[in-house]
Amino acid sequence: INEGLQILAEVKNEIDVPILTDIHTPDQAKPASEVADVLQIPAFLCRQTDLLVAAAETGKCINVKKGQFVAPGDVTAITEKIENAGNSQILVTERGASFGYNNLVSDMRSIAIIKETGYPVVFDATHSVQRPSAQGDHSGGDREMIPLLARAAVAAGCDALFMEVHDNVDGARSDAATQWPLERTEELISSLVRIREAVSS
C-alpha cells in the first residue's frame, strides 16, 4: 500500500488533479486518506460496516460503488452508516445489477431512486458493460456499448460519470474488455455534455 500511495501522490502532484482510489480493508482508510481526495468503496464491499465507518471517519469524500446485488432503494442503509459516522460527503455509483450468469443490466430507474438519498449519483459506464467471469478465468465485456449506456445515464439525470480509459485497451492489465480508448474519449465526453445541456434546459 505504501508504494502504491507514493505512486498516486506523484501522479497527483505532477498532473495536479484530485485522486480517487479504492480501499479494501478498514486499516487502509487512514493512510489512503493522506493522499487521496476521494476514498472509493468497491462494489463487492459496499455493505461492509467496518470499512464504511473507517472511510467515513477520515473526513474524506466517500464514493460507494453499489454492489450488483444491491437494490437501488437499499442504498439508504449504506449512506446512513457513513452519515452516522459523521460524514455527509457521499457519492453513490451505479454499475448495473446481476442479470443471470455472466451478465449485468443497467436499469436507468435506479439513478432516480438513488438520487432520493439526496446524494450525487455517479454512473460507471465501463464496469456496467462487463460480463463477470465470462472468459472463464477473467471477465469479458461489451466495450462498444459504453457510449450507449453513458448517454442513457446522462439523459436519466446522473451527476457524474466514472470511466476506465486506456491508451492501449487490448494491453490493459485489468478489465481490458471494458476499457474505453483514450483517443475516442474527447468525442464521447463532448456528446455527453450536449445531452446534459439539453436535459438541463
JSON list of C-alpha atoms in Angstrom, two decimals:
[
{"chain": "A", "resi": 1, "resn": "ILE", "atom": "CA", "xyz": [0.00, 0.00, 0.00]},
{"chain": "A", "resi": 2, "resn": "ASN", "atom": "CA", "xyz": [2.83, 2.43, 0.78]},
{"chain": "A", "resi": 3, "resn": "GLU", "atom": "CA", "xyz": [4.39, 2.03, -2.65]},
{"chain": "A", "resi": 4, "resn": "GLY", "atom": "CA", "xyz": [1.00, 2.38, -4.33]},
{"chain": "A", "resi": 5, "resn": "LEU", "atom": "CA", "xyz": [0.18, 5.55, -2.40]},
{"chain": "A", "resi": 6, "resn": "GLN", "atom": "CA", "xyz": [3.58, 7.00, -3.26]},
{"chain": "A", "resi": 7, "resn": "ILE", "atom": "CA", "xyz": [2.87, 6.47, -6.96]},
{"chain": "A", "resi": 8, "resn": "LEU", "atom": "CA", "xyz": [-0.57, 8.09, -6.60]},
{"chain": "A", "resi": 9, "resn": "ALA", "atom": "CA", "xyz": [0.98, 11.05, -4.78]},
{"chain": "A", "resi": 10, "resn": "GLU", "atom": "CA", "xyz": [3.45, 11.53, -7.63]},
{"chain": "A", "resi": 11, "resn": "VAL", "atom": "CA", "xyz": [0.64, 11.42, -10.20]},
{"chain": "A", "resi": 12, "resn": "LYS", "atom": "CA", "xyz": [-1.41, 13.90, -8.16]},
{"chain": "A", "resi": 13, "resn": "ASN", "atom": "CA", "xyz": [1.48, 16.34, -7.86]},
{"chain": "A", "resi": 14, "resn": "GLU", "atom": "CA", "xyz": [2.70, 16.02, -11.45]},
{"chain": "A", "resi": 15, "resn": "ILE", "atom": "CA", "xyz": [-0.69, 16.34, -13.16]},
{"chain": "A", "resi": 16, "resn": "ASP", "atom": "CA", "xyz": [-2.35, 18.49, -10.46]},
{"chain": "A", "resi": 17, "resn": "VAL", "atom": "CA", "xyz": [-5.60, 16.52, -10.35]},
{"chain": "A", "resi": 18, "resn": "PRO", "atom": "CA", "xyz": [-7.63, 15.10, -7.45]},
{"chain": "A", "resi": 19, "resn": "ILE", "atom": "CA", "xyz": [-7.04, 11.41, -6.75]},
{"chain": "A", "resi": 20, "resn": "LEU", "atom": "CA", "xyz": [-9.65, 8.69, -6.16]},
{"chain": "A", "resi": 21, "resn": "THR", "atom": "CA", "xyz": [-8.64, 5.21, -5.05]},
{"chain": "A", "resi": 22, "resn": "ASP", "atom": "CA", "xyz": [-10.24, 2.04, -3.75]},
{"chain": "A", "resi": 23, "resn": "ILE", "atom": "CA", "xyz": [-9.70, 0.81, -0.23]},
{"chain": "A", "resi": 24, "resn": "HIS", "atom": "CA", "xyz": [-10.40, -2.79, 0.71]},
{"chain": "A", "resi": 25, "resn": "THR", "atom": "CA", "xyz": [-9.84, -3.02, 4.47]},
{"chain": "A", "resi": 26, "resn": "PRO", "atom": "CA", "xyz": [-10.52, -0.60, 7.34]},
{"chain": "A", "resi": 27, "resn": "ASP", "atom": "CA", "xyz": [-6.80, -0.21, 8.11]},
{"chain": "A", "resi": 28, "resn": "GLN", "atom": "CA", "xyz": [-6.21, 1.18, 4.60]},
{"chain": "A", "resi": 29, "resn": "ALA", "atom": "CA", "xyz": [-8.57, 4.14, 5.13]},
{"chain": "A", "resi": 30, "resn": "LYS", "atom": "CA", "xyz": [-6.28, 6.42, 7.11]},
{"chain": "A", "resi": 31, "resn": "PRO", "atom": "CA", "xyz": [-3.09, 6.06, 5.02]},
{"chain": "A", "resi": 32, "resn": "ALA", "atom": "CA", "xyz": [-5.06, 6.31, 1.76]},
{"chain": "A", "resi": 33, "resn": "SER", "atom": "CA", "xyz": [-6.81, 9.46, 3.00]},
{"chain": "A", "resi": 34, "resn": "GLU", "atom": "CA", "xyz": [-3.44, 11.18, 3.40]},
{"chain": "A", "resi": 35, "resn": "VAL", "atom": "CA", "xyz": [-3.02, 11.06, -0.39]},
{"chain": "A", "resi": 36, "resn": "ALA", "atom": "CA", "xyz": [-6.43, 10.51, -1.97]},
{"chain": "A", "resi": 37, "resn": "ASP", "atom": "CA", "xyz": [-9.13, 13.16, -2.21]},
{"chain": "A", "resi": 38, "resn": "VAL", "atom": "CA", "xyz": [-11.87, 10.53, -2.57]},
{"chain": "A", "resi": 39, "resn": "LEU", "atom": "CA", "xyz": [-11.92, 7.09, -0.97]},
{"chain": "A", "resi": 40, "resn": "GLN", "atom": "CA", "xyz": [-13.80, 4.55, -3.06]},
{"chain": "A", "resi": 41, "resn": "ILE", "atom": "CA", "xyz": [-15.59, 1.52, -1.64]},
{"chain": "A", "resi": 42, "resn": "PRO", "atom": "CA", "xyz": [-15.63, -1.34, -4.18]},
{"chain": "A", "resi": 43, "resn": "ALA", "atom": "CA", "xyz": [-18.98, -2.81, -5.16]},
{"chain": "A", "resi": 44, "resn": "PHE", "atom": "CA", "xyz": [-18.43, -6.18, -3.51]},
{"chain": "A", "resi": 45, "resn": "LEU", "atom": "CA", "xyz": [-17.56, -4.44, -0.21]},
{"chain": "A", "resi": 46, "resn": "CYS", "atom": "CA", "xyz": [-20.32, -1.81, -0.23]},
{"chain": "A", "resi": 47, "resn": "ARG", "atom": "CA", "xyz": [-22.16, -3.29, 2.77]},
{"chain": "A", "resi": 48, "resn": "GLN", "atom": "CA", "xyz": [-19.10, -3.82, 4.99]},
{"chain": "A", "resi": 49, "resn": "THR", "atom": "CA", "xyz": [-19.88, -1.66, 8.01]},
{"chain": "A", "resi": 50, "resn": "ASP", "atom": "CA", "xyz": [-16.33, -1.54, 9.44]},
{"chain": "A", "resi": 51, "resn": "LEU", "atom": "CA", "xyz": [-14.95, -0.43, 6.07]},
{"chain": "A", "resi": 52, "resn": "LEU", "atom": "CA", "xyz": [-17.63, 2.24, 5.58]},
{"chain": "A", "resi": 53, "resn": "VAL", "atom": "CA", "xyz": [-17.14, 3.63, 9.09]},
{"chain": "A", "resi": 54, "resn": "ALA", "atom": "CA", "xyz": [-13.33, 3.71, 8.79]},
{"chain": "A", "resi": 55, "resn": "ALA", "atom": "CA", "xyz": [-13.61, 5.56, 5.47]},
{"chain": "A", "resi": 56, "resn": "ALA", "atom": "CA", "xyz": [-16.17, 7.99, 6.88]},
{"chain": "A", "resi": 57, "resn": "GLU", "atom": "CA", "xyz": [-14.04, 8.79, 9.91]},
{"chain": "A", "resi": 58, "resn": "THR", "atom": "CA", "xyz": [-11.24, 10.11, 7.69]},
{"chain": "A", "resi": 59, "resn": "GLY", "atom": "CA", "xyz": [-13.47, 13.06, 6.77]},
{"chain": "A", "resi": 60, "resn": "LYS", "atom": "CA", "xyz": [-12.78, 12.48, 3.09]},
{"chain": "A", "resi": 61, "resn": "CYS", "atom": "CA", "xyz": [-15.41, 12.25, 0.37]},
{"chain": "A", "resi": 62, "resn": "ILE", "atom": "CA", "xyz": [-16.58, 8.64, 0.02]},
{"chain": "A", "resi": 63, "resn": "ASN", "atom": "CA", "xyz": [-17.62, 7.13, -3.32]},
{"chain": "A", "resi": 64, "resn": "VAL", "atom": "CA", "xyz": [-19.56, 3.92, -2.74]},
{"chain": "A", "resi": 65, "resn": "LYS", "atom": "CA", "xyz": [-19.97, 1.64, -5.72]},
{"chain": "A", "resi": 66, "resn": "LYS", "atom": "CA", "xyz": [-23.38, -0.02, -5.37]},
{"chain": "A", "resi": 67, "resn": "GLY", "atom": "CA", "xyz": [-22.98, -3.77, -5.49]},
{"chain": "A", "resi": 68, "resn": "GLN", "atom": "CA", "xyz": [-24.59, -5.61, -8.37]},
{"chain": "A", "resi": 69, "resn": "PHE", "atom": "CA", "xyz": [-26.57, -7.49, -5.71]},
{"chain": "A", "resi": 70, "resn": "VAL", "atom": "CA", "xyz": [-27.98, -4.36, -4.01]},
{"chain": "A", "resi": 71, "resn": "ALA", "atom": "CA", "xyz": [-31.35, -2.88, -4.96]},
{"chain": "A", "resi": 72, "resn": "PRO", "atom": "CA", "xyz": [-31.19, 0.89, -5.55]},
{"chain": "A", "resi": 73, "resn": "GLY", "atom": "CA", "xyz": [-33.69, 1.54, -2.77]},
{"chain": "A", "resi": 74, "resn": "ASP", "atom": "CA", "xyz": [-31.41, -0.26, -0.30]},
{"chain": "A", "resi": 75, "resn": "VAL", "atom": "CA", "xyz": [-28.59, 2.23, -0.81]},
{"chain": "A", "resi": 76, "resn": "THR", "atom": "CA", "xyz": [-30.03, 4.25, 2.09]},
{"chain": "A", "resi": 77, "resn": "ALA", "atom": "CA", "xyz": [-28.72, 1.63, 4.54]},
{"chain": "A", "resi": 78, "resn": "ILE", "atom": "CA", "xyz": [-25.23, 2.25, 3.15]},
{"chain": "A", "resi": 79, "resn": "THR", "atom": "CA", "xyz": [-25.36, 6.05, 3.22]},
{"chain": "A", "resi": 80, "resn": "GLU", "atom": "CA", "xyz": [-26.78, 6.03, 6.74]},
{"chain": "A", "resi": 81, "resn": "LYS", "atom": "CA", "xyz": [-23.76, 4.08, 8.01]},
{"chain": "A", "resi": 82, "resn": "ILE", "atom": "CA", "xyz": [-21.47, 6.79, 6.63]},
{"chain": "A", "resi": 83, "resn": "GLU", "atom": "CA", "xyz": [-23.68, 9.60, 7.97]},
{"chain": "A", "resi": 84, "resn": "ASN", "atom": "CA", "xyz": [-23.81, 8.01, 11.41]},
{"chain": "A", "resi": 85, "resn": "ALA", "atom": "CA", "xyz": [-20.02, 8.04, 11.45]},
{"chain": "A", "resi": 86, "resn": "GLY", "atom": "CA", "xyz": [-20.13, 11.82, 10.99]},
{"chain": "A", "resi": 87, "resn": "ASN", "atom": "CA", "xyz": [-19.55, 12.19, 7.26]},
{"chain": "A", "resi": 88, "resn": "SER", "atom": "CA", "xyz": [-22.02, 13.53, 4.70]},
{"chain": "A", "resi": 89, "resn": "GLN", "atom": "CA", "xyz": [-19.60, 13.80, 1.78]},
{"chain": "A", "resi": 90, "resn": "ILE", "atom": "CA", "xyz": [-21.00, 10.87, -0.17]},
{"chain": "A", "resi": 91, "resn": "LEU", "atom": "CA", "xyz": [-21.21, 9.81, -3.80]},
{"chain": "A", "resi": 92, "resn": "VAL", "atom": "CA", "xyz": [-23.07, 6.66, -4.89]},
{"chain": "A", "resi": 93, "resn": "THR", "atom": "CA", "xyz": [-22.04, 4.90, -8.08]},
{"chain": "A", "resi": 94, "resn": "GLU", "atom": "CA", "xyz": [-24.49, 2.79, -10.07]},
{"chain": "A", "resi": 95, "resn": "ARG", "atom": "CA", "xyz": [-22.84, -0.01, -12.06]},
{"chain": "A", "resi": 96, "resn": "GLY", "atom": "CA", "xyz": [-25.60, -2.37, -13.07]},
{"chain": "A", "resi": 97, "resn": "ALA", "atom": "CA", "xyz": [-27.28, -5.37, -11.50]},
{"chain": "A", "resi": 98, "resn": "SER", "atom": "CA", "xyz": [-26.59, -9.08, -11.92]},
{"chain": "A", "resi": 99, "resn": "PHE", "atom": "CA", "xyz": [-28.81, -10.49, -14.63]},
{"chain": "A", "resi": 100, "resn": "GLY", "atom": "CA", "xyz": [-28.40, -14.24, -14.64]},
{"chain": "A", "resi": 101, "resn": "TYR", "atom": "CA", "xyz": [-24.89, -15.61, -15.07]},
{"chain": "A", "resi": 102, "resn": "ASN", "atom": "CA", "xyz": [-22.06, -13.56, -16.61]},
{"chain": "A", "resi": 103, "resn": "ASN", "atom": "CA", "xyz": [-24.21, -10.55, -17.38]},
{"chain": "A", "resi": 104, "resn": "LEU", "atom": "CA", "xyz": [-25.15, -7.17, -15.95]},
{"chain": "A", "resi": 105, "resn": "VAL", "atom": "CA", "xyz": [-28.06, -4.93, -16.83]},
{"chain": "A", "resi": 106, "resn": "SER", "atom": "CA", "xyz": [-28.32, -1.21, -16.13]},
{"chain": "A", "resi": 107, "resn": "ASP", "atom": "CA", "xyz": [-31.77, -0.08, -15.06]},
{"chain": "A", "resi": 108, "resn": "MET", "atom": "CA", "xyz": [-31.84, 3.70, -15.54]},
{"chain": "A", "resi": 109, "resn": "ARG", "atom": "CA", "xyz": [-34.67, 3.98, -13.00]},
{"chain": "A", "resi": 110, "resn": "SER", "atom": "CA", "xyz": [-32.05, 3.27, -10.35]},
{"chain": "A", "resi": 111, "resn": "ILE", "atom": "CA", "xyz": [-30.48, 6.69, -10.93]},
{"chain": "A", "resi": 112, "resn": "ALA", "atom": "CA", "xyz": [-33.69, 8.43, -9.87]},
{"chain": "A", "resi": 113, "resn": "ILE", "atom": "CA", "xyz": [-34.19, 6.04, -6.96]},
{"chain": "A", "resi": 114, "resn": "ILE", "atom": "CA", "xyz": [-30.65, 6.53, -5.62]},
{"chain": "A", "resi": 115, "resn": "LYS", "atom": "CA", "xyz": [-30.95, 10.31, -6.01]},
{"chain": "A", "resi": 116, "resn": "GLU", "atom": "CA", "xyz": [-33.70, 10.16, -3.39]},
{"chain": "A", "resi": 117, "resn": "THR", "atom": "CA", "xyz": [-30.90, 9.74, -0.82]},
{"chain": "A", "resi": 118, "resn": "GLY", "atom": "CA", "xyz": [-30.02, 13.37, -1.52]},
{"chain": "A", "resi": 119, "resn": "TYR", "atom": "CA", "xyz": [-26.51, 12.47, -2.67]},
{"chain": "A", "resi": 120, "resn": "PRO", "atom": "CA", "xyz": [-24.99, 12.74, -6.16]},
{"chain": "A", "resi": 121, "resn": "VAL", "atom": "CA", "xyz": [-25.22, 9.66, -8.35]},
{"chain": "A", "resi": 122, "resn": "VAL", "atom": "CA", "xyz": [-22.30, 8.58, -10.49]},
{"chain": "A", "resi": 123, "resn": "PHE", "atom": "CA", "xyz": [-22.80, 6.14, -13.37]},
{"chain": "A", "resi": 124, "resn": "ASP", "atom": "CA", "xyz": [-20.00, 3.67, -14.04]},
{"chain": "A", "resi": 125, "resn": "ALA", "atom": "CA", "xyz": [-20.17, 3.42, -17.81]},
{"chain": "A", "resi": 126, "resn": "THR", "atom": "CA", "xyz": [-17.34, 0.92, -18.23]},
{"chain": "A", "resi": 127, "resn": "HIS", "atom": "CA", "xyz": [-17.96, -1.66, -15.49]},
{"chain": "A", "resi": 128, "resn": "SER", "atom": "CA", "xyz": [-21.65, -1.64, -16.42]},
{"chain": "A", "resi": 129, "resn": "VAL", "atom": "CA", "xyz": [-20.82, -3.35, -19.71]},
{"chain": "A", "resi": 130, "resn": "GLN", "atom": "CA", "xyz": [-18.75, -6.02, -18.00]},
{"chain": "A", "resi": 131, "resn": "ARG", "atom": "CA", "xyz": [-19.56, -9.71, -18.32]},
{"chain": "A", "resi": 132, "resn": "PRO", "atom": "CA", "xyz": [-18.30, -11.07, -14.99]},
{"chain": "A", "resi": 133, "resn": "SER", "atom": "CA", "xyz": [-16.17, -14.22, -15.32]},
{"chain": "A", "resi": 134, "resn": "ALA", "atom": "CA", "xyz": [-17.43, -14.66, -18.88]},
{"chain": "A", "resi": 135, "resn": "GLN", "atom": "CA", "xyz": [-13.95, -15.55, -20.16]},
{"chain": "A", "resi": 136, "resn": "GLY", "atom": "CA", "xyz": [-13.54, -18.39, -17.69]},
{"chain": "A", "resi": 137, "resn": "ASP", "atom": "CA", "xyz": [-10.62, -17.08, -15.62]},
{"chain": "A", "resi": 138, "resn": "HIS", "atom": "CA", "xyz": [-11.41, -13.40, -16.14]},
{"chain": "A", "resi": 139, "resn": "SER", "atom": "CA", "xyz": [-14.23, -11.03, -17.06]},
{"chain": "A", "resi": 140, "resn": "GLY", "atom": "CA", "xyz": [-15.27, -10.06, -20.55]},
{"chain": "A", "resi": 141, "resn": "GLY", "atom": "CA", "xyz": [-17.41, -7.18, -21.72]},
{"chain": "A", "resi": 142, "resn": "ASP", "atom": "CA", "xyz": [-19.08, -5.19, -24.48]},
{"chain": "A", "resi": 143, "resn": "ARG", "atom": "CA", "xyz": [-16.91, -2.11, -24.97]},
{"chain": "A", "resi": 144, "resn": "GLU", "atom": "CA", "xyz": [-18.98, -0.71, -27.84]},
{"chain": "A", "resi": 145, "resn": "MET", "atom": "CA", "xyz": [-21.99, -0.41, -25.52]},
{"chain": "A", "resi": 146, "resn": "ILE", "atom": "CA", "xyz": [-20.21, 2.10, -23.26]},
{"chain": "A", "resi": 147, "resn": "PRO", "atom": "CA", "xyz": [-21.41, 5.21, -25.21]},
{"chain": "A", "resi": 148, "resn": "LEU", "atom": "CA", "xyz": [-24.98, 3.90, -25.32]},
{"chain": "A", "resi": 149, "resn": "LEU", "atom": "CA", "xyz": [-25.20, 3.42, -21.56]},
{"chain": "A", "resi": 150, "resn": "ALA", "atom": "CA", "xyz": [-23.31, 6.63, -20.80]},
{"chain": "A", "resi": 151, "resn": "ARG", "atom": "CA", "xyz": [-25.74, 8.65, -22.96]},
{"chain": "A", "resi": 152, "resn": "ALA", "atom": "CA", "xyz": [-28.74, 6.97, -21.35]},
{"chain": "A", "resi": 153, "resn": "ALA", "atom": "CA", "xyz": [-27.41, 7.64, -17.84]},
{"chain": "A", "resi": 154, "resn": "VAL", "atom": "CA", "xyz": [-26.75, 11.31, -18.54]},
{"chain": "A", "resi": 155, "resn": "ALA", "atom": "CA", "xyz": [-30.23, 11.66, -20.03]},
{"chain": "A", "resi": 156, "resn": "ALA", "atom": "CA", "xyz": [-31.63, 9.93, -16.92]},
{"chain": "A", "resi": 157, "resn": "GLY", "atom": "CA", "xyz": [-30.01, 12.56, -14.70]},
{"chain": "A", "resi": 158, "resn": "CYS", "atom": "CA", "xyz": [-26.78, 11.12, -13.31]},
{"chain": "A", "resi": 159, "resn": "ASP", "atom": "CA", "xyz": [-24.49, 13.72, -11.77]},
{"chain": "A", "resi": 160, "resn": "ALA", "atom": "CA", "xyz": [-21.15, 12.31, -12.93]},
{"chain": "A", "resi": 161, "resn": "LEU", "atom": "CA", "xyz": [-19.61, 9.51, -14.95]},
{"chain": "A", "resi": 162, "resn": "PHE", "atom": "CA", "xyz": [-16.93, 7.01, -13.99]},
{"chain": "A", "resi": 163, "resn": "MET", "atom": "CA", "xyz": [-14.99, 5.50, -16.89]},
{"chain": "A", "resi": 164, "resn": "GLU", "atom": "CA", "xyz": [-11.80, 3.50, -17.12]},
{"chain": "A", "resi": 165, "resn": "VAL", "atom": "CA", "xyz": [-9.87, 4.91, -20.06]},
{"chain": "A", "resi": 166, "resn": "HIS", "atom": "CA", "xyz": [-6.68, 3.46, -21.55]},
{"chain": "A", "resi": 167, "resn": "ASP", "atom": "CA", "xyz": [-4.29, 4.39, -24.35]},
{"chain": "A", "resi": 168, "resn": "ASN", "atom": "CA", "xyz": [-3.90, 0.70, -25.28]},
{"chain": "A", "resi": 169, "resn": "VAL", "atom": "CA", "xyz": [-7.15, -1.08, -24.42]},
{"chain": "A", "resi": 170, "resn": "ASP", "atom": "CA", "xyz": [-6.01, -4.51, -25.58]},
{"chain": "A", "resi": 171, "resn": "GLY", "atom": "CA", "xyz": [-2.86, -4.23, -23.48]},
{"chain": "A", "resi": 172, "resn": "ALA", "atom": "CA", "xyz": [-4.68, -3.17, -20.30]},
{"chain": "A", "resi": 173, "resn": "ARG", "atom": "CA", "xyz": [-3.76, -5.38, -17.35]},
{"chain": "A", "resi": 174, "resn": "SER", "atom": "CA", "xyz": [-7.22, -5.15, -15.82]},
{"chain": "A", "resi": 175, "resn": "ASP", "atom": "CA", "xyz": [-10.67, -5.13, -17.39]},
{"chain": "A", "resi": 176, "resn": "ALA", "atom": "CA", "xyz": [-9.26, -4.89, -20.91]},
{"chain": "A", "resi": 177, "resn": "ALA", "atom": "CA", "xyz": [-12.62, -5.73, -22.49]},
{"chain": "A", "resi": 178, "resn": "THR", "atom": "CA", "xyz": [-14.28, -2.72, -20.86]},
{"chain": "A", "resi": 179, "resn": "GLN", "atom": "CA", "xyz": [-11.60, -0.02, -21.09]},
{"chain": "A", "resi": 180, "resn": "TRP", "atom": "CA", "xyz": [-12.58, 2.92, -23.29]},
{"chain": "A", "resi": 181, "resn": "PRO", "atom": "CA", "xyz": [-9.94, 4.09, -25.82]},
{"chain": "A", "resi": 182, "resn": "LEU", "atom": "CA", "xyz": [-8.26, 7.35, -24.84]},
{"chain": "A", "resi": 183, "resn": "GLU", "atom": "CA", "xyz": [-8.33, 8.64, -28.42]},
{"chain": "A", "resi": 184, "resn": "ARG", "atom": "CA", "xyz": [-12.13, 8.35, -28.52]},
{"chain": "A", "resi": 185, "resn": "THR", "atom": "CA", "xyz": [-12.76, 9.92, -25.11]},
{"chain": "A", "resi": 186, "resn": "GLU", "atom": "CA", "xyz": [-12.96, 13.60, -26.07]},
{"chain": "A", "resi": 187, "resn": "GLU", "atom": "CA", "xyz": [-15.61, 12.88, -28.71]},
{"chain": "A", "resi": 188, "resn": "LEU", "atom": "CA", "xyz": [-17.68, 10.83, -26.27]},
{"chain": "A", "resi": 189, "resn": "ILE", "atom": "CA", "xyz": [-17.48, 13.41, -23.48]},
{"chain": "A", "resi": 190, "resn": "SER", "atom": "CA", "xyz": [-18.45, 16.20, -25.88]},
{"chain": "A", "resi": 191, "resn": "SER", "atom": "CA", "xyz": [-21.59, 14.32, -26.87]},
{"chain": "A", "resi": 192, "resn": "LEU", "atom": "CA", "xyz": [-22.43, 13.68, -23.22]},
{"chain": "A", "resi": 193, "resn": "VAL", "atom": "CA", "xyz": [-22.06, 17.37, -22.38]},
{"chain": "A", "resi": 194, "resn": "ARG", "atom": "CA", "xyz": [-24.52, 18.22, -25.16]},
{"chain": "A", "resi": 195, "resn": "ILE", "atom": "CA", "xyz": [-27.03, 15.70, -23.77]},
{"chain": "A", "resi": 196, "resn": "ARG", "atom": "CA", "xyz": [-26.57, 17.12, -20.27]},
{"chain": "A", "resi": 197, "resn": "GLU", "atom": "CA", "xyz": [-27.21, 20.65, -21.56]},
{"chain": "A", "resi": 198, "resn": "ALA", "atom": "CA", "xyz": [-30.33, 19.52, -23.41]},
{"chain": "A", "resi": 199, "resn": "VAL", "atom": "CA", "xyz": [-31.70, 17.70, -20.38]},
{"chain": "A", "resi": 200, "resn": "SER", "atom": "CA", "xyz": [-30.90, 20.61, -18.04]},
{"chain": "A", "resi": 201, "resn": "SER", "atom": "CA", "xyz": [-32.67, 23.14, -20.23]}
]
